[in-house]
Amino acid sequence: MSAARVGVVTFPGTLDDQDAARAVRLAGAEAVPLWHADHDLKGVDAVFLPGGFSYGDYLRCGAISRFSPLMTELIPAARSGLPVLGTCNGFQILCEAHLLPGALTRNEGLHYICRDQRIRVESTRTAWTADFADGQEIVLPIKHGEGRYVADAETLAALESEGRVVFRYAGGNPNGSLNDIAGITNEAGNVVGLMPHPEHAVEDLTGAPSVDGRHFFTSILKRLVNA
Ligand SMILES: NC(=O)CC[C@H](N)C(=O)O
């Protein structure tokens, strides 16, 4: 059987695509480079939207990226069930594209934050988190200036009651996110966005705080193999 193919998107200003591709390969999948200006998803089985400063964060983080030719293809594909993971700037793009509700705004305190962060896994019912245990605490790096998750009261209540808060900050809220939200999913559970960076926590050699990020990639691989 051929390896599962996970697309890794590069926009101008993306930083984490190489780490993302490496994490995909470490899990045993093929990492397929996808370029923001192409109208071509290359038939991939899943897509990773990595972090960085796409289009220089102009207007708002992710506000321009969502209109790129690649996103024009990705948005309907995600609505039809294609698994998509967005981390940090990728999460911001998913919100701007309305694949996920709410928005990421300036951190409370207005500082850019770069540190290791404890996170609690609140849902293992998504395509990207099945390999975790419910309630498991993990440690992943965070590095962002605009990570404060906000949504209106109705949306927040729906996310909570439908079990769509996937990750919550533990041991202190770094950025003022409402309800300590670090990551959420769409109704179908195929689209997940989070501010922390699993792709930076897959190898002991790098001095990462953990290798907890590996489970994102093993989760999606199992899902694709069993699909
Ligand atoms: N690491 C990132 O992806 C950063 C995202 C965005 N540029 C921010 O500062 O919030």
mmCIF file of C-alpha atoms and ligand atoms in Angstrom:
data_model
loop_
_atom_site.group_PDB
_atom_site.id
_atom_site.type_symbol
_atom_site.label_atom_id
_atom_site.label_comp_id
_atom_site.label_asym_id
_atom_site.label_seq_id
_atom_site.Cartn_x
_atom_site.Cartn_y
_atom_site.Cartn_z
ATOM 1 C CA MET A 1 0.000 0.000 0.000
ATOM 2 C CA SER A 2 1.335 3.460 -0.845
ATOM 3 C CA ALA A 3 2.072 5.935 1.974
ATOM 4 C CA ALA A 4 -0.590 8.443 3.010
ATOM 5 C CA ARG A 5 0.086 11.843 1.440
ATOM 6 C CA VAL A 6 -0.119 14.903 3.707
ATOM 7 C CA GLY A 7 0.104 18.317 2.010
ATOM 8 C CA VAL A 8 2.159 21.017 3.742
ATOM 9 C CA VAL A 9 1.269 24.533 2.607
ATOM 10 C CA THR A 10 3.812 27.301 2.117
ATOM 11 C CA PHE A 11 2.709 30.946 1.880
ATOM 12 C CA PRO A 12 5.149 33.853 1.554
ATOM 13 C CA GLY A 13 6.198 34.350 5.179
ATOM 14 C CA THR A 14 5.513 30.786 6.358
ATOM 15 C CA LEU A 15 8.183 29.650 8.845
ATOM 16 C CA ASP A 16 7.358 26.153 9.981
ATOM 17 C CA ASP A 17 6.769 24.218 6.767
ATOM 18 C CA GLN A 18 10.090 22.359 6.914
ATOM 19 C CA ASP A 19 9.491 21.191 10.486
ATOM 20 C CA ALA A 20 5.933 20.239 9.539
ATOM 21 C CA ALA A 21 7.136 18.193 6.565
ATOM 22 C CA ARG A 22 9.713 16.471 8.757
ATOM 23 C CA ALA A 23 7.083 15.617 11.384
ATOM 24 C CA VAL A 24 4.854 14.155 8.667
ATOM 25 C CA ARG A 25 7.724 12.008 7.356
ATOM 26 C CA LEU A 26 8.733 10.848 10.843
ATOM 27 C CA ALA A 27 5.204 9.502 11.285
ATOM 28 C CA GLY A 28 5.574 7.485 8.078
ATOM 29 C CA ALA A 29 3.609 9.605 5.601
ATOM 30 C CA GLU A 30 4.706 11.397 2.463
ATOM 31 C CA ALA A 31 4.934 15.193 2.873
ATOM 32 C CA VAL A 32 3.665 16.889 -0.298
ATOM 33 C CA PRO A 33 4.668 20.566 -0.724
ATOM 34 C CA LEU A 34 1.710 22.794 -1.625
ATOM 35 C CA TRP A 35 2.310 26.365 -2.818
ATOM 36 C CA HIS A 36 -0.108 29.166 -1.919
ATOM 37 C CA ALA A 37 -0.347 30.428 -5.487
ATOM 38 C CA ASP A 38 -1.353 27.077 -7.004
ATOM 39 C CA HIS A 39 -4.914 25.941 -7.584
ATOM 40 C CA ASP A 40 -3.781 22.375 -6.938
ATOM 41 C CA LEU A 41 -4.171 20.182 -3.860
ATOM 42 C CA LYS A 42 -2.228 17.427 -5.690
ATOM 43 C CA GLY A 43 -4.687 14.794 -4.540
ATOM 44 C CA VAL A 44 -3.416 14.790 -0.939
ATOM 45 C CA ASP A 45 -5.205 12.836 1.805
ATOM 46 C CA ALA A 46 -4.852 15.585 4.451
ATOM 47 C CA VAL A 47 -3.407 19.104 4.739
ATOM 48 C CA PHE A 48 -1.196 20.802 7.330
ATOM 49 C CA LEU A 49 -1.267 24.619 7.476
ATOM 50 C CA PRO A 50 1.925 25.587 9.324
ATOM 51 C CA GLY A 51 2.755 28.661 11.356
ATOM 52 C CA GLY A 52 4.603 31.837 10.520
ATOM 53 C CA PHE A 53 3.801 35.290 9.237
ATOM 54 C CA SER A 54 1.985 34.609 5.977
ATOM 55 C CA TYR A 55 1.785 37.726 3.806
ATOM 56 C CA GLY A 56 3.604 39.518 6.618
ATOM 57 C CA ASP A 57 0.508 39.339 8.873
ATOM 58 C CA TYR A 58 -0.746 42.397 6.953
ATOM 59 C CA LEU A 59 -4.267 43.617 7.755
ATOM 60 C CA ARG A 60 -4.645 40.792 10.302
ATOM 61 C CA CYS A 61 -2.897 37.438 10.716
ATOM 62 C CA GLY A 62 -4.279 35.145 8.016
ATOM 63 C CA ALA A 63 -6.582 37.782 6.508
ATOM 64 C CA ILE A 64 -4.858 37.791 3.105
ATOM 65 C CA SER A 65 -3.869 34.107 3.064
ATOM 66 C CA ARG A 66 -7.468 32.999 3.157
ATOM 67 C CA PHE A 67 -7.942 34.471 -0.337
ATOM 68 C CA SER A 68 -4.951 32.659 -1.875
ATOM 69 C CA PRO A 69 -5.589 30.335 -4.835
ATOM 70 C CA LEU A 70 -4.697 27.312 -2.717
ATOM 71 C CA MET A 71 -7.226 28.254 -0.031
ATOM 72 C CA THR A 72 -9.860 28.626 -2.762
ATOM 73 C CA GLU A 73 -9.375 24.899 -3.366
ATOM 74 C CA LEU A 74 -8.860 23.933 0.258
ATOM 75 C CA ILE A 75 -11.983 25.561 1.718
ATOM 76 C CA PRO A 76 -14.523 23.420 -0.206
ATOM 77 C CA ALA A 77 -12.350 20.306 0.225
ATOM 78 C CA ALA A 78 -12.298 20.824 4.005
ATOM 79 C CA ARG A 79 -16.051 21.369 4.024
ATOM 80 C CA SER A 80 -16.357 18.023 2.221
ATOM 81 C CA GLY A 81 -14.324 16.221 4.896
ATOM 82 C CA LEU A 82 -10.646 16.564 3.947
ATOM 83 C CA PRO A 83 -8.679 16.477 7.233
ATOM 84 C CA VAL A 84 -6.943 19.832 7.853
ATOM 85 C CA LEU A 85 -4.713 20.829 10.778
ATOM 86 C CA GLY A 86 -3.736 24.479 11.277
ATOM 87 C CA THR A 87 -1.172 25.450 13.884
ATOM 88 C CA CYS A 88 -0.674 29.028 15.028
ATOM 89 C CA ASN A 89 -0.766 31.097 11.821
ATOM 90 C CA GLY A 90 -2.505 28.073 10.287
ATOM 91 C CA PHE A 91 -5.186 28.308 13.006
ATOM 92 C CA GLN A 92 -5.522 32.037 12.301
ATOM 93 C CA ILE A 93 -6.005 31.291 8.588
ATOM 94 C CA LEU A 94 -8.665 28.643 9.346
ATOM 95 C CA CYS A 95 -10.614 31.188 11.412
ATOM 96 C CA GLU A 96 -10.272 33.886 8.757
ATOM 97 C CA ALA A 97 -11.493 31.350 6.178
ATOM 98 C CA HIS A 98 -14.512 30.573 8.414
ATOM 99 C CA LEU A 99 -13.626 26.901 8.497
ATOM 100 C CA LEU A 100 -13.444 27.420 12.272
ATOM 101 C CA PRO A 101 -15.477 29.957 14.270
ATOM 102 C CA GLY A 102 -14.108 32.892 16.272
ATOM 103 C CA ALA A 103 -10.872 34.850 15.900
ATOM 104 C CA LEU A 104 -7.321 35.104 17.231
ATOM 105 C CA THR A 105 -6.549 38.588 18.560
ATOM 106 C CA ARG A 106 -3.574 40.369 20.185
ATOM 107 C CA ASN A 107 -2.316 38.594 23.283
ATOM 108 C CA GLU A 108 -3.511 40.039 26.546
ATOM 109 C CA GLY A 109 -0.556 42.139 27.713
ATOM 110 C CA LEU A 110 0.411 42.786 24.077
ATOM 111 C CA HIS A 111 3.669 40.817 24.271
ATOM 112 C CA TYR A 112 4.842 38.221 21.793
ATOM 113 C CA ILE A 113 5.109 34.968 23.790
ATOM 114 C CA CYS A 114 7.633 32.211 23.155
ATOM 115 C CA ARG A 115 7.743 29.387 25.695
ATOM 116 C CA ASP A 116 6.870 25.787 26.480
ATOM 117 C CA GLN A 117 3.246 25.437 27.493
ATOM 118 C CA ARG A 118 1.182 22.787 29.253
ATOM 119 C CA ILE A 119 -2.005 21.922 27.421
ATOM 120 C CA ARG A 120 -4.874 19.599 28.294
ATOM 121 C CA VAL A 121 -6.364 17.405 25.576
ATOM 122 C CA GLU A 122 -10.128 17.902 25.859
ATOM 123 C CA SER A 123 -11.270 15.844 22.884
ATOM 124 C CA THR A 124 -9.904 12.744 21.222
ATOM 125 C CA ARG A 125 -12.820 12.590 18.800
ATOM 126 C CA THR A 126 -11.109 14.516 15.998
ATOM 127 C CA ALA A 127 -9.087 13.245 13.039
ATOM 128 C CA TRP A 128 -5.930 14.698 14.571
ATOM 129 C CA THR A 129 -6.234 13.754 18.274
ATOM 130 C CA ALA A 130 -7.445 10.142 18.365
ATOM 131 C CA ASP A 131 -4.050 8.908 19.597
ATOM 132 C CA PHE A 132 -4.193 11.009 22.786
ATOM 133 C CA ALA A 133 -6.078 10.109 25.963
ATOM 134 C CA ASP A 134 -8.986 12.307 27.060
ATOM 135 C CA GLY A 135 -7.746 14.735 29.716
ATOM 136 C CA GLN A 136 -4.076 13.999 28.943
ATOM 137 C CA GLU A 137 -1.691 16.861 29.707
ATOM 138 C CA ILE A 138 0.993 17.511 27.126
ATOM 139 C CA VAL A 139 3.712 20.137 26.648
ATOM 140 C CA LEU A 140 4.185 21.959 23.347
ATOM 141 C CA PRO A 141 6.023 25.142 22.348
ATOM 142 C CA ILE A 142 4.007 28.317 21.766
ATOM 143 C CA LYS A 143 5.273 31.404 19.894
ATOM 144 C CA HIS A 144 2.779 34.012 18.877
ATOM 145 C CA GLY A 145 1.695 37.630 19.217
ATOM 146 C CA GLU A 146 -1.952 37.095 18.328
ATOM 147 C CA GLY A 147 -3.159 33.992 20.072
ATOM 148 C CA ARG A 148 -6.007 35.259 22.228
ATOM 149 C CA TYR A 149 -8.995 33.186 21.130
ATOM 150 C CA VAL A 150 -12.278 35.097 21.172
ATOM 151 C CA ALA A 151 -15.801 34.294 20.022
ATOM 152 C CA ASP A 152 -19.273 35.580 20.870
ATOM 153 C CA ALA A 153 -21.086 34.033 23.835
ATOM 154 C CA GLU A 154 -23.346 31.916 21.649
ATOM 155 C CA THR A 155 -20.427 30.435 19.706
ATOM 156 C CA LEU A 156 -18.482 29.739 22.895
ATOM 157 C CA ALA A 157 -21.470 27.989 24.423
ATOM 158 C CA ALA A 158 -21.903 25.871 21.289
ATOM 159 C CA LEU A 159 -18.196 24.921 21.222
ATOM 160 C CA GLU A 160 -18.375 23.867 24.864
ATOM 161 C CA SER A 161 -21.658 21.969 24.681
ATOM 162 C CA GLU A 162 -20.714 20.170 21.466
ATOM 163 C CA GLY A 163 -17.300 19.109 22.839
ATOM 164 C CA ARG A 164 -15.467 21.106 20.184
ATOM 165 C CA VAL A 165 -12.878 22.651 22.485
ATOM 166 C CA VAL A 166 -10.013 20.274 21.690
ATOM 167 C CA PHE A 167 -7.191 21.836 23.734
ATOM 168 C CA ARG A 168 -7.121 24.085 26.785
ATOM 169 C CA TYR A 169 -4.143 25.839 28.338
ATOM 170 C CA ALA A 170 -3.144 24.285 31.659
ATOM 171 C CA GLY A 171 -1.048 25.787 34.443
ATOM 172 C CA GLY A 172 -1.884 29.362 33.424
ATOM 173 C CA ASN A 173 -3.428 31.072 30.431
ATOM 174 C CA PRO A 174 -0.584 32.658 28.402
ATOM 175 C CA ASN A 175 -2.563 35.027 26.188
ATOM 176 C CA GLY A 176 -5.998 35.692 27.680
ATOM 177 C CA SER A 177 -7.896 33.265 25.441
ATOM 178 C CA LEU A 178 -11.535 32.953 26.462
ATOM 179 C CA ASN A 179 -12.267 29.763 28.427
ATOM 180 C CA ASP A 180 -8.484 29.006 28.255
ATOM 181 C CA ILE A 181 -9.043 27.755 24.699
ATOM 182 C CA ALA A 182 -5.880 26.637 22.892
ATOM 183 C CA GLY A 183 -7.536 24.731 20.054
ATOM 184 C CA ILE A 184 -10.933 23.896 18.541
ATOM 185 C CA THR A 185 -12.520 21.744 15.852
ATOM 186 C CA ASN A 186 -15.345 22.089 13.351
ATOM 187 C CA GLU A 187 -18.592 20.169 13.700
ATOM 188 C CA ALA A 188 -17.361 17.214 11.657
ATOM 189 C CA GLY A 189 -14.059 16.948 13.549
ATOM 190 C CA ASN A 190 -11.904 16.918 10.397
ATOM 191 C CA VAL A 191 -10.654 20.516 10.745
ATOM 192 C CA VAL A 192 -8.602 21.319 13.858
ATOM 193 C CA GLY A 193 -6.768 24.538 14.735
ATOM 194 C CA LEU A 194 -4.536 25.239 17.712
ATOM 195 C CA MET A 195 -1.994 27.884 18.699
ATOM 196 C CA PRO A 196 0.722 25.515 20.076
ATOM 197 C CA HIS A 197 3.175 23.817 17.726
ATOM 198 C CA PRO A 198 3.109 19.997 17.553
ATOM 199 C CA GLU A 199 5.574 20.000 14.634
ATOM 200 C CA HIS A 200 8.258 21.426 16.958
ATOM 201 C CA ALA A 201 7.821 18.613 19.485
ATOM 202 C CA VAL A 202 8.563 15.410 17.628
ATOM 203 C CA GLU A 203 12.277 14.776 18.214
ATOM 204 C CA ASP A 204 14.351 14.538 21.403
ATOM 205 C CA LEU A 205 17.425 15.722 19.504
ATOM 206 C CA THR A 206 16.088 19.257 19.077
ATOM 207 C CA GLY A 207 15.779 19.884 22.809
ATOM 208 C CA ALA A 208 11.998 20.084 22.464
ATOM 209 C CA PRO A 209 10.109 19.991 25.762
ATOM 210 C CA SER A 210 8.460 16.730 24.727
ATOM 211 C CA VAL A 211 7.694 14.524 21.765
ATOM 212 C CA ASP A 212 3.952 14.901 22.428
ATOM 213 C CA GLY A 213 3.476 16.441 18.989
ATOM 214 C CA ARG A 214 4.008 13.049 17.360
ATOM 215 C CA HIS A 215 0.504 11.946 18.290
ATOM 216 C CA PHE A 216 -1.094 14.455 15.919
ATOM 217 C CA PHE A 217 0.636 12.777 13.011
ATOM 218 C CA THR A 218 0.109 9.189 14.147
ATOM 219 C CA SER A 219 -3.582 10.028 14.734
ATOM 220 C CA ILE A 220 -4.122 11.233 11.199
ATOM 221 C CA LEU A 221 -2.167 8.362 9.690
ATOM 222 C CA LYS A 222 -4.294 5.761 11.449
ATOM 223 C CA ARG A 223 -7.403 7.575 10.292
ATOM 224 C CA LEU A 224 -6.199 7.614 6.678
ATOM 225 C CA VAL A 225 -5.112 3.977 6.691
ATOM 226 C CA ASN A 226 -8.461 2.871 8.158
ATOM 227 C CA ALA A 227 -10.538 5.153 5.899
HETATM 228 N N1 LIG B 1 4.259 31.311 15.085
HETATM 229 C C1 LIG B 1 3.260 31.798 14.405
HETATM 230 O O1 LIG B 1 2.658 31.142 13.564
HETATM 231 C C2 LIG B 1 2.905 33.234 14.654
HETATM 232 C C3 LIG B 1 1.557 33.582 14.134
HETATM 233 C C4 LIG B 1 1.320 35.092 14.034
HETATM 234 N N2 LIG B 1 2.219 35.692 13.132
HETATM 235 C C5 LIG B 1 1.383 35.682 15.426
HETATM 236 O O2 LIG B 1 2.370 36.278 15.784
HETATM 237 O O3 LIG B 1 0.468 35.529 16.182
#
